[in-house]
Amino acid sequence: MAKDSLDINVGPGAKSHANRDVQSIKQKKRKSQLTWYIFLIPSFLGILLFMAYPIFESLRLSFYQSNGTIENFTGLDNFKTVLTSGPFWNSVWNTFFIGIFQIIITIPLGFIFASLINSTPKGQNFFKVIYFLPNVTSIVAAAMIFAFVLHPEMGIVNYLLDAAGLPTPSWLSEPSTAKWGVILLAVWHWIGFVIIICLANLQAISPEMYEAAKIDGASGLQQWLFITIPNMAGTFAFLLITGWIGAMQRFNEVYVLGGPNGSPARSIQTMGAFIYERGFTGFEFGIASAATYIMFVIILIFTFLNLKISNMKL
Amino acid sequence: MKTTMSHKKMERISTWFKFIILLVFGALLIAPFVWMISVGFDKTANVTMPFPPKLIPEQISGFNYGIVFENGRLIQSYMNSAIVTVSSVLISVSASLMAGYAFSKGTFKGKKFLFILVLCTLMIPMEPRLIPLYKLFNSVDLLNTFWPLILPPIINGMLIFLCKQFFDQLPDTLREAAQIDGAGEFKIFFKVYFPLSGPIAATMVILAFIWSWNDFMWPLVVLNDQELHTVPLYLASFSLENGTSLGGLTMALATVSILPIVVVYLFLQRYIIQSIALSGVKGE
């Protein structure tokens, strides 16, 4: 139909008319393309100034000895200094130790509690609100409270452990146990997030699968093992990756609990704290920049590894 | 008949069992807060902490709260946090709405490439940017002002991503209708799509608010002046100065610092939880 009507219209006059139309449409299109770029200006100014520029400037600085005013090119010296520095590797070890245990404790525990909440007919909303409360508390305030909660003699954790007849560690006041204190705080603070994400994804699993399994006579536990857990693989991957990135950047709570050098005896100094210490208490911008680049590469490598691992499971 | 009865009974028992586990674990999670409130009302806790821990202090006193408010630095830091958070939320949410809309409904050269660039920003942590940004704001003499805290959040890959997803769900026919009426792109955005963006805007405000309010490392670097300290900075400096002495005062301070967020959370919990869940589910 449409083709027919076009054919009828074709004549010398109609052709030039159509040409003019095409031209003005093209012009309009170009104009509207420009309009779209205007929508993007604020964000891309932000990307240029606050993302791209700092990333390259940081790379440049890592080849210089710099205190902010005087700069001397030193090649790879900063990287050599950082990579042979004991305190740096100590901070990497601390960051990994706290991060790994935070993740392998919180994700399974959070998932179990999300499943329990999901299968409880009563008080679902109440539990959601309670369990998520630690996560909305600022980590700085939480660390402040935990300095007392984990106090070896006056804290409630050791009081409860003692009452249960268990050994009472000295937590944050001794290098050998300080990391576990931070892990406890990290688990407490993060578990609400894990539970909320798990719950949202649990509720997205189609109920038909469970109905089919029920007809086949699968028990609740069997359904959980063979339907729920495989369906949650994507969620676990998401939590693993975001949790790991967050853990690599840990700074706030260890700074509040142990200052920039992560006392006692640098036992809780993370990579972020190492960078802060060298950059802003020592004003060694070159060394701090080299350290940030090494940290950045570590995060990228492990994010990539995590993606691979979780893909294999999928 | 008998087997179904016992089956039902079993189910009821397991339901109660789950309920009790959830209650006990919930109580454990809440215990630090309860203890915080209790110690905060105990004047003697500044000398020695009450031991064994008590649910209700022996002598209830508002002494610690009096000092916290009299000092004035907490109120000041609240004002600072409010200025910083409101401005940065406004900036980041409006910029992300515009960008998200363009990525969803726009047709222009390089759209895919630019969007991938936005997603890449999600992977860039703060640390490598810390020193150059510090030097940048130092060179334009803006250290010890709120500008370094207000401007950089203008780019937020997560918010742009959420926003694009939201606009993707809105039909294009709205655009076409407005175009026939002769409306330009800006008019279409402000008159048609912007009024519909309420739900996603609320989500974005909640997320941006929490991120900005709790930010610590960057403010610590750029704000040396005590008068300009935000709430987390004030808490950290108080905590580092006093360690685990002055228990009562520390706990009163912690209580007052988290109270507003907790109150807002209790009123808006449904939306806050939804926002967090959305950022996780969509981010997958």
Coordinates of C-alpha atoms in Angstrom, one line a residue:
Chain A
M1 CA 0.0 0.0 0.0
A2 CA 2.6 2.5 1.1
K3 CA 4.8 1.6 -1.9
D4 CA 2.0 2.2 -4.3
S5 CA 1.3 5.7 -3.0
L6 CA 5.0 6.5 -3.3
D7 CA 5.1 5.4 -6.9
I8 CA 2.2 7.6 -7.8
N9 CA 3.9 10.6 -6.3
V10 CA 7.1 10.2 -8.2
G11 CA 7.5 13.0 -10.7
P12 CA 10.0 15.7 -11.4
G13 CA 8.5 18.1 -8.9
A14 CA 7.9 15.6 -6.2
K15 CA 11.6 14.4 -6.4
S16 CA 13.1 17.8 -5.5
H17 CA 10.6 18.2 -2.8
A18 CA 11.7 14.9 -1.3
N19 CA 15.3 15.9 -1.6
R20 CA 14.7 19.1 0.4
D21 CA 12.9 17.0 3.1
V22 CA 15.8 14.6 3.4
Q23 CA 18.2 17.5 3.8
S24 CA 16.3 19.2 6.5
I25 CA 15.8 15.9 8.3
K26 CA 19.6 15.4 8.2
Q27 CA 20.1 18.9 9.6
K28 CA 17.6 18.3 12.3
K29 CA 19.3 15.0 13.2
R30 CA 22.7 16.7 13.5
K31 CA 21.2 19.3 15.7
S32 CA 19.5 16.8 17.9
Q33 CA 22.8 14.8 18.1
L34 CA 24.4 18.0 19.5
T35 CA 21.6 18.3 22.1
W36 CA 22.4 14.8 23.4
Y37 CA 26.0 15.7 24.0
I38 CA 24.8 18.7 26.1
F39 CA 23.0 16.2 28.3
L40 CA 26.4 14.4 28.8
I41 CA 28.5 17.5 29.5
P42 CA 28.3 17.5 33.3
S43 CA 29.2 13.9 33.6
F44 CA 32.0 13.9 31.1
L45 CA 33.5 17.0 32.5
G46 CA 33.5 15.0 35.8
I47 CA 35.1 12.0 34.1
L48 CA 37.8 14.2 32.5
L49 CA 38.7 16.2 35.6
F50 CA 38.1 13.8 38.4
M51 CA 38.8 10.4 36.8
A52 CA 40.9 10.5 33.7
Y53 CA 43.3 13.4 34.7
P54 CA 44.0 12.0 38.2
I55 CA 44.7 8.5 36.9
F56 CA 47.3 9.7 34.4
E57 CA 48.7 12.3 36.8
S58 CA 49.1 9.6 39.4
L59 CA 51.0 7.5 36.9
R60 CA 53.3 10.4 36.0
L61 CA 53.9 11.2 39.7
S62 CA 54.9 7.6 40.4
F63 CA 58.0 8.2 38.3
Y64 CA 59.0 11.3 40.3
Q65 CA 60.3 12.1 43.7
S66 CA 57.8 14.7 44.8
N67 CA 56.7 16.4 47.9
G68 CA 54.1 18.6 46.1
T69 CA 56.4 21.5 45.2
I70 CA 59.8 20.0 44.1
E71 CA 59.8 17.2 41.6
N72 CA 62.7 15.1 40.4
F73 CA 62.4 12.3 37.8
T74 CA 63.6 9.1 39.3
G75 CA 62.3 6.5 36.9
L76 CA 61.2 3.2 38.5
D77 CA 62.9 4.0 41.9
N78 CA 59.5 4.5 43.7
F79 CA 58.2 1.2 42.5
K80 CA 61.4 -0.5 43.6
T81 CA 61.2 1.2 47.0
V82 CA 57.6 0.2 47.5
L83 CA 58.0 -3.4 46.3
T84 CA 61.0 -4.0 48.5
S85 CA 59.4 -2.3 51.5
G86 CA 58.4 -4.5 54.4
P87 CA 55.6 -2.3 55.7
F88 CA 54.0 -2.3 52.3
W89 CA 53.9 -6.1 52.0
N90 CA 52.7 -6.2 55.6
S91 CA 49.8 -3.9 54.6
V92 CA 49.0 -6.1 51.6
W93 CA 49.0 -9.1 53.9
N94 CA 46.7 -7.4 56.4
T95 CA 44.3 -6.2 53.8
F96 CA 44.1 -9.7 52.2
F97 CA 43.8 -11.4 55.6
I98 CA 40.9 -9.2 56.8
G99 CA 39.2 -9.2 53.4
I100 CA 39.3 -12.9 52.8
F101 CA 38.0 -13.8 56.2
Q102 CA 35.3 -11.1 56.0
I103 CA 34.1 -12.6 52.7
I104 CA 34.2 -16.3 53.6
I105 CA 32.4 -15.7 56.8
T106 CA 29.8 -13.1 55.8
I107 CA 28.6 -14.5 52.4
P108 CA 27.6 -18.0 53.6
L109 CA 26.3 -16.7 57.0
G110 CA 24.3 -13.9 55.3
F111 CA 22.9 -16.3 52.8
I112 CA 21.8 -18.7 55.5
F113 CA 20.1 -15.9 57.4
A114 CA 18.5 -14.6 54.2
S115 CA 17.1 -18.1 53.5
L116 CA 15.8 -18.3 57.1
I117 CA 14.1 -14.9 56.8
N118 CA 12.7 -15.8 53.4
S119 CA 11.1 -19.0 54.8
T120 CA 9.6 -17.4 57.9
P121 CA 6.0 -16.4 57.5
K122 CA 6.0 -14.0 60.4
G123 CA 8.1 -10.9 60.9
Q124 CA 10.0 -10.8 57.6
N125 CA 10.0 -7.1 57.5
F126 CA 11.0 -6.8 61.2
F127 CA 14.0 -9.0 60.7
K128 CA 15.1 -7.1 57.5
V129 CA 15.0 -3.8 59.4
I130 CA 17.0 -5.2 62.4
Y131 CA 19.6 -7.0 60.3
F132 CA 20.2 -4.1 58.0
L133 CA 20.6 -1.6 60.9
P134 CA 24.4 -2.0 61.3
N135 CA 24.9 -1.3 57.6
V136 CA 23.3 2.1 57.8
T137 CA 25.5 3.1 60.8
S138 CA 28.6 4.9 59.6
I139 CA 31.6 2.7 59.8
V140 CA 33.5 5.4 61.7
A141 CA 30.9 5.4 64.5
A142 CA 30.8 1.6 64.4
A143 CA 34.5 1.4 64.9
M144 CA 34.3 3.9 67.8
I145 CA 31.7 1.7 69.5
F146 CA 33.7 -1.5 68.7
A147 CA 36.8 -0.2 70.4
F148 CA 34.7 -0.6 73.6
V149 CA 32.7 -3.7 72.6
L150 CA 36.0 -5.5 72.0
H151 CA 37.8 -4.1 75.0
P152 CA 39.7 -7.1 76.6
E153 CA 38.5 -6.4 80.2
M154 CA 35.4 -4.2 80.0
G155 CA 33.9 -5.2 76.6
I156 CA 30.7 -7.1 76.2
V157 CA 32.2 -9.6 73.8
N158 CA 34.6 -10.9 76.3
Y159 CA 32.0 -10.8 79.0
L160 CA 29.8 -13.1 77.0
L161 CA 32.7 -15.3 76.1
D162 CA 33.8 -15.5 79.7
A163 CA 30.2 -16.3 80.8
A164 CA 30.1 -19.1 78.2
G165 CA 33.4 -20.5 79.6
L166 CA 35.4 -19.6 76.5
P167 CA 38.8 -18.0 76.3
T168 CA 38.9 -14.2 76.2
P169 CA 41.3 -12.8 73.6
S170 CA 42.7 -9.3 73.9
W171 CA 41.3 -8.4 70.4
L172 CA 42.5 -4.9 69.3
S173 CA 45.1 -4.4 72.0
E174 CA 47.5 -7.1 70.7
P175 CA 49.0 -7.6 67.3
S176 CA 48.2 -11.3 67.1
T177 CA 44.4 -10.8 67.6
A178 CA 43.8 -7.2 66.3
K179 CA 43.0 -8.4 62.8
W180 CA 40.3 -10.7 64.1
G181 CA 38.8 -7.7 65.9
V182 CA 38.6 -5.8 62.6
I183 CA 37.1 -8.9 60.9
L184 CA 34.4 -9.1 63.6
L185 CA 33.6 -5.5 63.0
A186 CA 33.6 -6.0 59.2
V187 CA 31.3 -9.0 59.4
W188 CA 28.9 -7.2 61.7
H189 CA 28.8 -4.2 59.4
W190 CA 28.5 -6.0 56.1
I191 CA 26.2 -8.8 56.9
G192 CA 23.0 -6.7 56.5
F193 CA 24.0 -5.8 53.0
V194 CA 24.6 -9.4 52.1
I195 CA 21.3 -10.4 53.6
I196 CA 19.3 -7.7 51.7
I197 CA 21.0 -8.6 48.3
C198 CA 20.4 -12.3 48.9
L199 CA 16.8 -11.8 49.9
A200 CA 16.0 -9.7 46.8
N201 CA 17.5 -12.4 44.6
L202 CA 15.9 -15.3 46.5
Q203 CA 12.5 -13.7 45.9
A204 CA 13.3 -13.5 42.2
I205 CA 13.7 -17.3 41.8
S206 CA 10.6 -18.5 40.0
P207 CA 8.2 -20.4 42.4
E208 CA 7.4 -22.9 39.6
M209 CA 10.7 -24.6 40.1
Y210 CA 9.9 -25.2 43.8
E211 CA 6.4 -26.5 42.9
A212 CA 7.8 -28.9 40.4
A213 CA 10.4 -30.1 42.9
K214 CA 7.7 -30.6 45.6
I215 CA 5.7 -32.7 43.2
D216 CA 8.8 -34.8 42.7
G217 CA 9.0 -35.2 46.5
A218 CA 12.0 -33.1 47.3
S219 CA 12.4 -32.1 50.9
G220 CA 12.9 -28.5 52.0
L221 CA 16.6 -29.0 52.4
Q222 CA 16.9 -30.7 49.0
Q223 CA 15.1 -27.8 47.4
W224 CA 17.5 -25.4 49.1
L225 CA 20.6 -27.4 48.0
F226 CA 19.6 -28.1 44.4
I227 CA 17.4 -25.2 43.4
T228 CA 18.1 -22.2 45.6
I229 CA 21.9 -22.4 45.8
P230 CA 22.5 -23.0 42.0
N231 CA 20.1 -20.1 41.3
M232 CA 22.0 -17.8 43.6
A233 CA 25.4 -18.3 41.8
G234 CA 25.2 -14.9 40.1
T235 CA 24.3 -13.2 43.4
F236 CA 27.3 -14.8 45.1
A237 CA 29.6 -13.7 42.3
F238 CA 28.3 -10.1 42.7
L239 CA 28.8 -10.2 46.4
L240 CA 32.3 -11.7 46.0
I241 CA 33.4 -9.1 43.6
T242 CA 31.9 -6.0 45.3
G243 CA 33.0 -7.3 48.7
W244 CA 36.5 -7.9 47.5
I245 CA 36.8 -4.4 45.9
G246 CA 35.5 -2.9 49.1
A247 CA 37.8 -5.0 51.2
M248 CA 40.9 -4.0 49.2
Q249 CA 40.0 -0.3 49.9
R250 CA 39.5 -0.7 53.6
F251 CA 40.7 2.4 55.4
N252 CA 38.0 4.1 57.6
E253 CA 37.7 1.6 60.4
V254 CA 41.4 0.7 60.7
Y255 CA 42.2 4.4 60.8
V256 CA 39.8 5.0 63.6
L257 CA 41.0 1.9 65.5
G258 CA 44.7 2.1 64.9
G259 CA 45.6 5.5 63.3
P260 CA 47.5 5.9 60.0
N261 CA 50.1 3.3 61.0
G262 CA 47.5 0.7 62.1
S263 CA 48.7 0.1 65.7
P264 CA 49.3 -2.2 67.5
A265 CA 52.6 -2.7 65.7
R266 CA 51.1 -2.1 62.2
S267 CA 49.0 -5.2 62.6
I268 CA 45.9 -3.6 61.1
Q269 CA 47.5 -1.2 58.6
T270 CA 45.8 -1.7 55.3
M271 CA 47.0 -0.7 51.8
G272 CA 44.8 2.4 52.0
A273 CA 46.3 3.3 55.3
F274 CA 49.9 2.8 54.0
I275 CA 49.1 5.2 51.1
Y276 CA 47.6 7.7 53.5
E277 CA 50.6 7.4 55.8
R278 CA 53.2 7.9 53.1
G279 CA 51.2 10.5 51.2
F280 CA 49.7 12.7 53.8
T281 CA 51.7 12.3 57.0
G282 CA 55.1 11.9 55.2
F283 CA 54.3 13.9 52.0
E284 CA 56.1 11.4 49.8
F285 CA 53.7 11.8 46.9
G286 CA 55.9 9.8 44.5
I287 CA 56.1 6.8 46.7
A288 CA 52.4 7.0 47.6
S289 CA 51.5 7.2 43.9
A290 CA 53.6 4.2 43.1
A291 CA 51.8 2.3 45.9
T292 CA 48.4 3.3 44.6
Y293 CA 49.3 2.0 41.2
I294 CA 50.4 -1.3 42.6
M295 CA 47.2 -1.5 44.7
F296 CA 45.1 -0.6 41.6
V297 CA 46.8 -3.5 39.6
I298 CA 46.2 -5.9 42.5
I299 CA 42.5 -5.0 42.6
L300 CA 42.2 -5.4 38.8
I301 CA 44.0 -8.8 38.8
F302 CA 41.9 -10.2 41.6
T303 CA 38.6 -8.7 40.3
F304 CA 39.5 -10.5 37.0
L305 CA 40.3 -13.7 38.9
N306 CA 37.0 -13.4 40.8
L307 CA 35.1 -13.0 37.6
K308 CA 36.8 -16.1 36.2
I309 CA 36.1 -18.2 39.3
S310 CA 32.5 -17.1 39.4
N311 CA 32.0 -17.6 35.7
M312 CA 33.2 -21.2 36.0
K313 CA 30.5 -21.8 38.7
L314 CA 27.8 -20.3 36.6
Chain B
M1 CA -4.1 -38.8 57.8
K2 CA -1.7 -39.4 60.7
T3 CA 1.4 -38.7 58.6
T4 CA 0.1 -35.4 57.3
M5 CA -0.7 -34.4 61.0
S6 CA 2.8 -35.1 62.1
H7 CA 4.2 -33.4 58.9
K8 CA 2.3 -30.2 59.8
K9 CA 3.5 -30.4 63.4
M10 CA 7.1 -30.8 62.2
E11 CA 6.6 -27.8 60.0
R12 CA 5.3 -25.7 62.8
I13 CA 8.2 -26.7 65.0
S14 CA 10.8 -25.9 62.4
T15 CA 9.1 -22.5 61.8
W16 CA 9.4 -21.7 65.5
F17 CA 13.0 -23.0 65.5
K18 CA 13.9 -20.7 62.6
F19 CA 12.1 -17.8 64.3
I20 CA 14.0 -18.2 67.5
I21 CA 17.4 -18.4 65.7
L22 CA 16.6 -15.2 63.8
L23 CA 15.6 -13.5 67.1
V24 CA 18.8 -14.6 68.9
F25 CA 21.1 -13.5 66.0
G26 CA 19.2 -10.3 65.6
A27 CA 19.7 -9.6 69.3
L28 CA 23.4 -10.2 69.0
L29 CA 23.6 -7.7 66.1
I30 CA 21.7 -5.1 68.0
A31 CA 23.6 -5.7 71.3
P32 CA 26.4 -3.1 70.6
F33 CA 23.7 -0.4 70.1
V34 CA 21.9 -1.3 73.3
W35 CA 25.2 -1.2 75.2
M36 CA 26.1 2.1 73.6
I37 CA 22.9 3.7 74.8
S38 CA 23.2 2.2 78.3
V39 CA 26.8 3.4 78.7
G40 CA 26.0 6.8 77.3
F41 CA 23.6 7.5 80.1
D42 CA 26.1 6.4 82.8
K43 CA 28.2 9.3 84.2
T44 CA 30.6 7.0 86.0
A45 CA 31.5 5.3 82.8
N46 CA 34.0 8.0 82.1
V47 CA 36.1 6.8 85.0
T48 CA 35.5 3.1 84.9
M49 CA 33.3 1.2 82.5
P50 CA 30.3 -0.5 84.2
F51 CA 31.3 -4.2 84.6
P52 CA 29.6 -6.6 84.3
P53 CA 27.6 -4.8 81.6
K54 CA 24.2 -3.6 82.6
L55 CA 21.1 -3.1 80.5
I56 CA 20.1 -0.1 82.5
P57 CA 22.8 2.0 84.3
E58 CA 22.7 2.2 88.1
Q59 CA 22.5 6.0 88.0
I60 CA 20.9 7.3 84.9
S61 CA 22.3 10.7 84.0
G62 CA 22.2 13.0 81.1
F63 CA 25.7 14.3 82.0
N64 CA 27.4 13.0 78.9
Y65 CA 24.8 14.3 76.6
G66 CA 25.0 17.7 78.2
I67 CA 28.7 17.9 77.4
V68 CA 28.3 16.6 73.9
F69 CA 25.9 19.4 73.1
E70 CA 27.7 22.1 75.1
N71 CA 30.9 21.5 73.3
G72 CA 29.2 22.6 70.0
R73 CA 31.6 20.9 67.7
L74 CA 29.2 18.1 67.0
I75 CA 26.5 20.5 66.0
Q76 CA 29.0 22.4 63.8
S77 CA 30.1 19.1 62.1
Y78 CA 26.5 18.3 61.6
M79 CA 26.0 21.6 59.7
N80 CA 29.1 20.9 57.7
S81 CA 27.9 17.4 56.8
A82 CA 24.5 18.7 55.8
I83 CA 25.9 21.4 53.5
V84 CA 28.3 19.0 51.8
T85 CA 25.8 16.2 51.5
V86 CA 22.9 18.2 50.2
S87 CA 25.0 20.0 47.6
S88 CA 26.8 16.9 46.4
V89 CA 23.6 14.8 46.2
L90 CA 21.9 17.6 44.1
I91 CA 24.8 17.8 41.7
S92 CA 25.4 14.1 41.3
V93 CA 21.7 13.2 41.0
S94 CA 20.9 15.8 38.4
A95 CA 24.0 15.1 36.3
S96 CA 23.3 11.3 36.4
L97 CA 19.6 11.8 35.5
M98 CA 20.7 13.8 32.4
A99 CA 23.4 11.3 31.4
G100 CA 21.2 8.3 32.1
Y101 CA 18.4 9.8 30.0
A102 CA 20.7 10.5 27.1
F103 CA 22.2 7.0 27.2
S104 CA 18.7 5.5 27.3
K105 CA 16.7 7.6 24.7
G106 CA 19.4 9.4 22.7
T107 CA 20.8 8.5 19.3
F108 CA 24.2 10.0 18.8
K109 CA 27.7 9.0 17.6
G110 CA 29.8 7.2 20.1
K111 CA 27.0 6.3 22.5
K112 CA 28.1 2.8 23.1
F113 CA 31.8 3.8 23.6
L114 CA 30.9 6.6 26.0
F115 CA 28.6 4.4 28.0
I116 CA 31.4 1.8 28.4
L117 CA 33.6 4.6 29.6
V118 CA 31.1 5.4 32.3
L119 CA 31.0 1.8 33.4
C120 CA 34.8 1.8 33.5
T121 CA 34.7 4.5 36.1
L122 CA 33.0 2.0 38.5
M123 CA 36.3 0.1 38.7
I124 CA 38.4 3.1 39.6
P125 CA 38.9 3.3 43.3
M126 CA 39.6 6.6 45.2
E127 CA 43.2 5.8 46.2
P128 CA 45.0 6.4 42.9
R129 CA 43.1 9.7 42.4
L130 CA 43.8 10.9 46.0
I131 CA 47.0 12.8 45.5
P132 CA 46.4 14.3 42.0
L133 CA 43.0 15.5 43.2
Y134 CA 44.6 16.9 46.3
K135 CA 47.1 18.8 44.2
L136 CA 44.4 19.9 41.7
F137 CA 42.3 21.5 44.4
N138 CA 45.4 22.9 46.1
S139 CA 46.5 24.6 42.8
V140 CA 43.2 26.5 42.6
D141 CA 43.3 27.2 46.3
L142 CA 40.2 25.3 47.3
L143 CA 41.6 23.0 50.0
N144 CA 39.9 23.6 53.3
T145 CA 36.6 24.5 51.5
F146 CA 33.7 22.2 50.8
W147 CA 34.2 22.4 47.0
P148 CA 36.5 19.3 46.8
L149 CA 33.7 17.3 48.5
I150 CA 30.9 18.7 46.4
L151 CA 32.3 18.6 42.9
P152 CA 34.0 15.2 42.3
P153 CA 30.8 13.2 43.0
I154 CA 29.3 14.8 39.9
I155 CA 30.4 11.6 38.1
N156 CA 28.9 8.5 39.5
G157 CA 28.8 5.5 37.2
M158 CA 26.4 3.5 39.4
L159 CA 23.8 6.2 39.4
I160 CA 24.0 6.7 35.6
F161 CA 23.7 3.0 35.1
L162 CA 20.6 2.7 37.4
C163 CA 19.1 5.7 35.7
K164 CA 19.6 4.4 32.2
Q165 CA 18.0 1.1 33.2
F166 CA 15.0 3.0 34.5
F167 CA 14.5 5.1 31.5
D168 CA 14.9 2.0 29.3
Q169 CA 11.7 0.7 30.9
L170 CA 9.7 3.9 30.0
P171 CA 8.1 3.7 26.5
D172 CA 9.4 5.6 23.5
T173 CA 5.9 6.5 22.4
L174 CA 5.9 9.3 25.0
R175 CA 8.8 10.9 23.1
E176 CA 7.2 10.4 19.8
A177 CA 4.0 12.0 20.9
A178 CA 5.8 15.0 22.3
Q179 CA 7.9 15.3 19.2
I180 CA 4.8 15.5 17.0
D181 CA 3.7 18.3 19.3
G182 CA 6.9 20.0 18.3
A183 CA 8.8 19.7 21.6
G184 CA 12.6 19.8 21.6
E185 CA 14.8 17.3 23.4
F186 CA 15.2 19.5 26.6
K187 CA 11.5 20.1 26.7
I188 CA 10.7 16.4 26.3
F189 CA 13.2 15.6 29.1
F190 CA 12.0 18.2 31.6
K191 CA 8.2 18.1 30.8
V192 CA 7.7 14.4 30.0
Y193 CA 10.4 12.1 31.4
F194 CA 11.7 14.1 34.4
P195 CA 8.3 14.1 36.1
L196 CA 8.1 10.3 35.7
S197 CA 11.6 9.7 37.2
G198 CA 10.3 10.0 40.8
P199 CA 11.0 6.4 41.9
I200 CA 14.5 6.3 40.5
A201 CA 15.4 9.8 41.7
A202 CA 14.4 8.8 45.2
T203 CA 16.6 5.7 45.0
M204 CA 19.5 7.8 43.7
V205 CA 19.1 10.4 46.4
I206 CA 19.1 7.7 49.1
L207 CA 22.3 6.0 47.7
A208 CA 24.1 9.3 47.1
F209 CA 23.1 10.5 50.5
I210 CA 24.5 7.5 52.3
W211 CA 27.7 7.6 50.3
S212 CA 28.3 11.2 50.8
W213 CA 27.3 11.3 54.5
N214 CA 29.6 8.4 55.4
D215 CA 32.6 9.5 53.2
F216 CA 35.8 9.6 55.3
M217 CA 39.1 9.3 53.5
W218 CA 38.8 12.2 51.0
P219 CA 37.4 14.7 53.6
L220 CA 40.2 13.7 55.9
V221 CA 42.7 14.6 53.2
V222 CA 41.2 18.0 52.2
L223 CA 39.8 19.4 55.4
N224 CA 42.5 20.3 57.9
D225 CA 40.5 23.1 59.5
Q226 CA 38.7 21.6 62.5
E227 CA 35.8 24.1 62.0
L228 CA 35.1 22.5 58.6
H229 CA 35.1 18.9 59.9
T230 CA 32.2 16.6 58.8
V231 CA 30.6 14.2 61.3
P232 CA 32.8 11.2 60.6
L233 CA 36.0 13.4 60.9
Y234 CA 34.9 14.8 64.2
L235 CA 34.1 11.3 65.5
A236 CA 37.5 9.9 64.3
S237 CA 39.5 12.7 65.9
F238 CA 37.6 12.4 69.2
S239 CA 38.2 8.6 69.1
L240 CA 41.9 8.9 68.3
E241 CA 42.5 11.5 71.0
N242 CA 40.7 9.5 73.8
G243 CA 41.0 5.9 72.9
T244 CA 39.1 3.7 75.3
S245 CA 39.0 6.3 78.1
L246 CA 35.9 8.5 78.5
G247 CA 33.5 5.6 77.7
G248 CA 30.4 7.5 78.6
L249 CA 31.2 10.5 76.6
T250 CA 32.3 8.5 73.6
M251 CA 29.1 6.5 73.6
A252 CA 26.9 9.5 74.0
L253 CA 28.7 11.1 71.0
A254 CA 28.3 7.9 68.9
T255 CA 24.6 7.8 69.8
V256 CA 23.9 11.4 68.8
S257 CA 25.9 11.0 65.6
I258 CA 24.0 7.9 64.4
L259 CA 20.6 8.9 65.7
P260 CA 19.4 11.0 62.7
I261 CA 20.4 8.3 60.2
V262 CA 18.7 5.7 62.3
V263 CA 15.5 7.7 62.6
V264 CA 15.5 8.4 58.9
Y265 CA 16.2 4.7 58.3
L266 CA 13.3 3.6 60.5
F267 CA 10.9 5.9 58.7
L268 CA 12.1 5.2 55.2
Q269 CA 13.4 1.7 55.7
R270 CA 11.2 0.2 53.0
Y271 CA 12.6 2.6 50.4
I272 CA 16.2 2.4 51.7
I273 CA 16.3 -1.4 51.6
Q274 CA 14.7 -1.4 48.2
S275 CA 17.3 1.1 46.9
I276 CA 20.2 -1.0 48.2
A277 CA 18.7 -4.2 46.8
L278 CA 18.2 -2.5 43.5
S279 CA 21.8 -1.4 43.3
G280 CA 22.8 -4.9 43.9
V281 CA 20.3 -6.8 41.8
K282 CA 20.8 -4.5 38.8
G283 CA 24.5 -4.3 39.3
E284 CA 24.8 -8.0 38.7

